[in-house]
Tab-separated table of C-alpha atoms in Angstrom:
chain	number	residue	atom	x	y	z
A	1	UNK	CA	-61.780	-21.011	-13.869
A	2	UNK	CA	-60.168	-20.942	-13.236
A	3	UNK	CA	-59.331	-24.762	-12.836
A	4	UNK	CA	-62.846	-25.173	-11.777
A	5	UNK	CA	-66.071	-27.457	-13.023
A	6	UNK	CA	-67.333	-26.739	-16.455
A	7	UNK	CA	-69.625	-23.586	-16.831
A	8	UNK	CA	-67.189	-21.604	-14.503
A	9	UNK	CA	-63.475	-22.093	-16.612
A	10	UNK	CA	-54.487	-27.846	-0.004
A	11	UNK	CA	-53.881	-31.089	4.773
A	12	UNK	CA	-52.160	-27.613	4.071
A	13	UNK	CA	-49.963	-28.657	6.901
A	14	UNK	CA	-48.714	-25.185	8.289
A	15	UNK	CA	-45.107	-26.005	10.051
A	16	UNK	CA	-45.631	-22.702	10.599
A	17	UNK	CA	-47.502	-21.811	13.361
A	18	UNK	CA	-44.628	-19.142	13.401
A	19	UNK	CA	-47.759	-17.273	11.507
A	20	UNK	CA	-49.446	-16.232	14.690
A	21	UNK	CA	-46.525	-15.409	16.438
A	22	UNK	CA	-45.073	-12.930	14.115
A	23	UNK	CA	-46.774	-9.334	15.272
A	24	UNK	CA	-45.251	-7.433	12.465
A	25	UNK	CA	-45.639	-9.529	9.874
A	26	UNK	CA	-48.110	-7.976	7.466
A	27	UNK	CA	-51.277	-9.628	6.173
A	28	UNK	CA	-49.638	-10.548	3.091
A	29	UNK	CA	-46.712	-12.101	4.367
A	30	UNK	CA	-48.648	-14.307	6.745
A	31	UNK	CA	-50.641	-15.967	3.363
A	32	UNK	CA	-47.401	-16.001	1.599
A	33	UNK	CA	-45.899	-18.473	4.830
A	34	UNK	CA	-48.700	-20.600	4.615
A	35	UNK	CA	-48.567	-21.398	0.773
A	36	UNK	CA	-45.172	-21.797	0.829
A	37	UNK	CA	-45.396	-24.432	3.850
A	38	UNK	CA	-47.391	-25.994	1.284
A	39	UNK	CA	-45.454	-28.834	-1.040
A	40	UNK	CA	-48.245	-30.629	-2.047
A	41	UNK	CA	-51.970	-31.387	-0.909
A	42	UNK	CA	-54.719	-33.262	-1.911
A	43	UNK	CA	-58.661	-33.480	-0.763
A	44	UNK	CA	-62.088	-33.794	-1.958
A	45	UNK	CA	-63.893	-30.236	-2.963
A	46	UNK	CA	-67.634	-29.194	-3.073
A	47	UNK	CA	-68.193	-26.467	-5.324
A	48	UNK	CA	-71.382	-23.774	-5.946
A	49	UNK	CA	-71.485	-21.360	-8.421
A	50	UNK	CA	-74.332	-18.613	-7.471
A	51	UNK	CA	-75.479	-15.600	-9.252
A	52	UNK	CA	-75.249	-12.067	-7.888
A	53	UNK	CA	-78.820	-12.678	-6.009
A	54	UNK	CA	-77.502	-15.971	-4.509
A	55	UNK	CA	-79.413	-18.080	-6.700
A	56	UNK	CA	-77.697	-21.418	-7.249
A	57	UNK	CA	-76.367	-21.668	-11.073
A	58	UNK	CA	-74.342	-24.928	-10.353
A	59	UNK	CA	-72.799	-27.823	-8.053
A	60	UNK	CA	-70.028	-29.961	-8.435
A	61	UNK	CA	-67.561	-32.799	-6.613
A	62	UNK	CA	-64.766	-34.205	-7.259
A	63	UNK	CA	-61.164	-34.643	-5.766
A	64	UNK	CA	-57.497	-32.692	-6.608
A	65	UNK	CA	-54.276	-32.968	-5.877
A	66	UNK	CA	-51.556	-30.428	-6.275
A	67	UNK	CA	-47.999	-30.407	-5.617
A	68	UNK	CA	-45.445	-27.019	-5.875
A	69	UNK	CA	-44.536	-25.902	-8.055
A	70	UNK	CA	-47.245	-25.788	-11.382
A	71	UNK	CA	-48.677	-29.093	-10.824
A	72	UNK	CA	-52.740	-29.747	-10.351
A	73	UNK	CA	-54.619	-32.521	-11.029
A	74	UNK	CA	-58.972	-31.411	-10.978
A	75	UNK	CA	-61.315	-34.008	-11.105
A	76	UNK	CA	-65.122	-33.398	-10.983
A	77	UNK	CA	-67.044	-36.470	-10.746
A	78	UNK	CA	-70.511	-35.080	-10.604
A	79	UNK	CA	-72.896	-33.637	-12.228
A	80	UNK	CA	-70.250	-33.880	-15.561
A	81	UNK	CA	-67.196	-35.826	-15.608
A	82	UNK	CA	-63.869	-33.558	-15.824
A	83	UNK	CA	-60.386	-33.829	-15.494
A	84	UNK	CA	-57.973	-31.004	-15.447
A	85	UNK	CA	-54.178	-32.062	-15.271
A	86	UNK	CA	-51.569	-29.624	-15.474
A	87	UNK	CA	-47.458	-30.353	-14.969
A	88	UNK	CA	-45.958	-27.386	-15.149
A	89	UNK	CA	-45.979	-26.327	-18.718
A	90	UNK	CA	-49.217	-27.460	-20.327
A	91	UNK	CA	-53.108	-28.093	-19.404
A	92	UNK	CA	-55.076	-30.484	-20.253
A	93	UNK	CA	-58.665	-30.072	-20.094
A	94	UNK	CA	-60.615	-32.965	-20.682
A	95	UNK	CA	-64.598	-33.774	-21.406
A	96	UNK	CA	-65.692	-37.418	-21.671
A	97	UNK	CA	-69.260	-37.051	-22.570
A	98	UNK	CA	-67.653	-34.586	-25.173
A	99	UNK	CA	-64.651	-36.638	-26.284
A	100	UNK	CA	-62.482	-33.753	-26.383
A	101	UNK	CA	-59.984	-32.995	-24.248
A	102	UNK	CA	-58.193	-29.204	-24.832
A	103	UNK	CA	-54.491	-28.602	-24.892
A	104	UNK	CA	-52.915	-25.255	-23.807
A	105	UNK	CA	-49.645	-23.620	-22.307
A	106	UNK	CA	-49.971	-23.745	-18.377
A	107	UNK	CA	-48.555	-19.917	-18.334
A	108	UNK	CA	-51.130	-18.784	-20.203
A	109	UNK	CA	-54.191	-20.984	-18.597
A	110	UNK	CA	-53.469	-20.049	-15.171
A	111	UNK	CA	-52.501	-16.577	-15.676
A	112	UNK	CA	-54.364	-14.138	-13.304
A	113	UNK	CA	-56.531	-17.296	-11.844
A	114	UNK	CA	-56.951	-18.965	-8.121
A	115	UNK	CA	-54.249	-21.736	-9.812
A	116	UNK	CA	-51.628	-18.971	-10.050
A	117	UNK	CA	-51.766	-19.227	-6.104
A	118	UNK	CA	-52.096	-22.715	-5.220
A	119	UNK	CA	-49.399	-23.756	-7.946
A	120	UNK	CA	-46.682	-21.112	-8.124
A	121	UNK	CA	-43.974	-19.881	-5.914
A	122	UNK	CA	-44.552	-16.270	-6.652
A	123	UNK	CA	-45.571	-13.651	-3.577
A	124	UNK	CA	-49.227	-12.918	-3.921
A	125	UNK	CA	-48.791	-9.246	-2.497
A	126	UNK	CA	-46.700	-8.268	-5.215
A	127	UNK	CA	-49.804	-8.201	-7.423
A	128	UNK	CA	-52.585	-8.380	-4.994
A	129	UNK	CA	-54.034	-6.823	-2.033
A	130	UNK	CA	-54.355	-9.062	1.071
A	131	UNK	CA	-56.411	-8.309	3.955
A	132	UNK	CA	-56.943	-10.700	6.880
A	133	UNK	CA	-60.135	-10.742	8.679
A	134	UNK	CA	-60.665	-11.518	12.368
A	135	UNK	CA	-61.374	-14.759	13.066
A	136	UNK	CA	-64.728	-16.959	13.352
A	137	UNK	CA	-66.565	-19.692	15.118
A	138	UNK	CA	-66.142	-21.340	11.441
A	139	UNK	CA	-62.688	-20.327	10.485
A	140	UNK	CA	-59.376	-19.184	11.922
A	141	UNK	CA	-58.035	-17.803	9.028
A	142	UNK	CA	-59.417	-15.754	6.286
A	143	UNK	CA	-57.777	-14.106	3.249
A	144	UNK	CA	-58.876	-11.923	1.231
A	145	UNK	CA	-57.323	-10.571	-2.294
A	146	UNK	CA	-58.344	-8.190	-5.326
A	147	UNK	CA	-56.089	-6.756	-7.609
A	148	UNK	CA	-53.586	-3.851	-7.204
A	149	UNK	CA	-53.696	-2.963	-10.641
A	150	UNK	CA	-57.824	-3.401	-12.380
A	151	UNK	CA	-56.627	-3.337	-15.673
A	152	UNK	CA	-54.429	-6.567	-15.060
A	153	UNK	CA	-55.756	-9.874	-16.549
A	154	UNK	CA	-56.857	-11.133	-13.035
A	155	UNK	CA	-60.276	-13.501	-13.448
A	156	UNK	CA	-61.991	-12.486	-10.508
A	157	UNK	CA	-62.694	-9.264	-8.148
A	158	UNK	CA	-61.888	-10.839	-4.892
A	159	UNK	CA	-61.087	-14.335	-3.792
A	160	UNK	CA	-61.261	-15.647	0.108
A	161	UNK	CA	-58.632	-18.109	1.124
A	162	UNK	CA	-60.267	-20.010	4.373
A	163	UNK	CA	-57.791	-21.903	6.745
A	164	UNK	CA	-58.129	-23.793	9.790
A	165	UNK	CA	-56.165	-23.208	13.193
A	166	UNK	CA	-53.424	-25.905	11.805
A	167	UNK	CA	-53.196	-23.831	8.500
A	168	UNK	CA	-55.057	-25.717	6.109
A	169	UNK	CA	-56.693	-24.589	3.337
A	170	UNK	CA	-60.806	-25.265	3.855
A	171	UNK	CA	-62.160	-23.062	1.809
A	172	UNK	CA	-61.894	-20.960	-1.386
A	173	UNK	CA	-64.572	-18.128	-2.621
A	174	UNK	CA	-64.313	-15.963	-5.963
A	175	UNK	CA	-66.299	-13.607	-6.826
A	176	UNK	CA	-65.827	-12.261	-10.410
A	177	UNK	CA	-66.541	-8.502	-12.225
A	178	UNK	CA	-70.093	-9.552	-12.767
A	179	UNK	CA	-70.747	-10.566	-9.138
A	180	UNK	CA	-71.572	-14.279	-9.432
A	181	UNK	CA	-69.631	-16.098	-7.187
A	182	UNK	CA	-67.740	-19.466	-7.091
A	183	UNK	CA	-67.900	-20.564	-3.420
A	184	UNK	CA	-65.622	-24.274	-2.472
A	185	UNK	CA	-65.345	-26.488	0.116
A	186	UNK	CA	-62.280	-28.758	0.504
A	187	UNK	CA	-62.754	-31.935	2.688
A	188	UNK	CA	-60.322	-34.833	3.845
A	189	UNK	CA	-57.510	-32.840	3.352
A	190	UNK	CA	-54.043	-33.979	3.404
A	191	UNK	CA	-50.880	-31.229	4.155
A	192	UNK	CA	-47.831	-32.389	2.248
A	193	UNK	CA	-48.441	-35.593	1.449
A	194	UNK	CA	-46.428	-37.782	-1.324
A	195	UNK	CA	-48.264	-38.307	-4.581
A	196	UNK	CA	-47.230	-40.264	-7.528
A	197	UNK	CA	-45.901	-38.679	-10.261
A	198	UNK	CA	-48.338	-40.156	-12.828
A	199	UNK	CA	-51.344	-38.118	-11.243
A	200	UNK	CA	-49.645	-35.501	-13.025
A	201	UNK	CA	-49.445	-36.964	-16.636
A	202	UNK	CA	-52.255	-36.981	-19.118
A	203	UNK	CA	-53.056	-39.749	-22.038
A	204	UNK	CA	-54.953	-38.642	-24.637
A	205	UNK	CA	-57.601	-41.106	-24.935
A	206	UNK	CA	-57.925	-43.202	-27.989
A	207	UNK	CA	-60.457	-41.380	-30.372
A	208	UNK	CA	-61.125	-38.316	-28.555
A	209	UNK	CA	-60.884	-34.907	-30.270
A	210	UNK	CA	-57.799	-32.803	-28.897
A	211	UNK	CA	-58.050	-28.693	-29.273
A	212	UNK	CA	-54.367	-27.374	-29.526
A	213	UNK	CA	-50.735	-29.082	-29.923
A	214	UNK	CA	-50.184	-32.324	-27.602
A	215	UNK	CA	-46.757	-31.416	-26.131
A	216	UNK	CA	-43.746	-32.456	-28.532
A	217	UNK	CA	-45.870	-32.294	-31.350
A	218	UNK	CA	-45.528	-29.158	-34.305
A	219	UNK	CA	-47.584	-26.058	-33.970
A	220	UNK	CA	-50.374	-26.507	-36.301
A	221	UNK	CA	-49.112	-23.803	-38.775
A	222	UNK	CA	-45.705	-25.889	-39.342
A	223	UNK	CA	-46.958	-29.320	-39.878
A	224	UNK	CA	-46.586	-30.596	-43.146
């Protein structure tokens, strides 16, 4: 990512079960209702990366938490340490083993990525295609998106959006121009609930290497 584990750069409590009842809403409108029941979440994830002939390219775990509007925090535990922590106007990418950590305008990062979605208020049909597939023994709701426009700056080709019966989020698939595909699973979810502001906030260890302007600090080109 796309906010995702390195190599590959929520419970969603739906108030709404309003979502089923709603016959002429369109497929787009019932996704947009169920992110925007969504203040904040947090769970643990399970993520594979696999090439275009399914082959297995990489795993990961970790945990996130998010909270509406712009704010993420992306940990991956295993196989490489990572923490991604965005508040609304930067991202920080960090790398222990690495002792670097990367600093960049949240606009930018998340532009035309799954985190556009999960972290912003804006209506996904406006720039996406939304089609809702029937249901399975496996998931209640499925979403899927590609782009309107396939010149736009969108990372992937289509992305699935998996939710349970109560409306949360369980599941999130991308598949990119060159077919591999990012599949993830999110566990122990929690819908809405309160997290502390400081998940939100990044430190910039002491000796480790930062890539960009720490927030507050002059552009590069105008330091003395």
């Amino acid at each position: 990512m796309a906010v995702l584990a390195r190599g590959a750069r929520n419970s969603i409590v739906a108030l709404i079960l309003i979502v089923a009842a709603g016959a002429a809403a369109d497929d787009g409108e019932r996704l947009a209702a169920l992110l925007d029941a969504m203040s904040s979440y947090q769970a643990d994830f399970e993520q594979a990366v696999a090439s275009q002939f399914g082959e297995i390219l990489q795993t990961a775990t970790g945990t996130m938490h998010l909270e509406r509007p712009g704010r993420l925090r992306w940990r991956v535990d295993a196989p490489y340490p990572q923490l991604i922590v965005a508040n609304g106007e930067h991202v920080w990418i960090y790398d222990p083993d690495l002792e670097q950590v990367t600093v960049q305008p949240f606009d930018e990062t998340v532009e035309g990525t799954p985190a556009m979605f999960l972290t912003a208020s804006a209506r996904v049909e406006e720039n996406f295609r939304v089609r809702m597939d029937p249901p399975t023994a496996a998931s209640a709701m499925r979403f899927v998106l590609s782009p309107r426009d396939p010149e736009s700056r969108s990372l992937f080709r289509t992305m699935t959006l998996t939710f349970s019966a109560h409306g949360l989020l369980t599941g999130l698939d991308i598949v990119d121009d060159l077919d591999q595909e990012t599949r993830m699973v999110f566990r122990n979810g929690r819908g809405n609930p309160v997290l502390e502001s400081e998940l939100f906030e990044f430190e910039v260890p002491e000796g480790v290497d930062v890539i960009g302007n720490i927030p507050g600090d002059l552009p590069a080109e105008a330091a003395p």
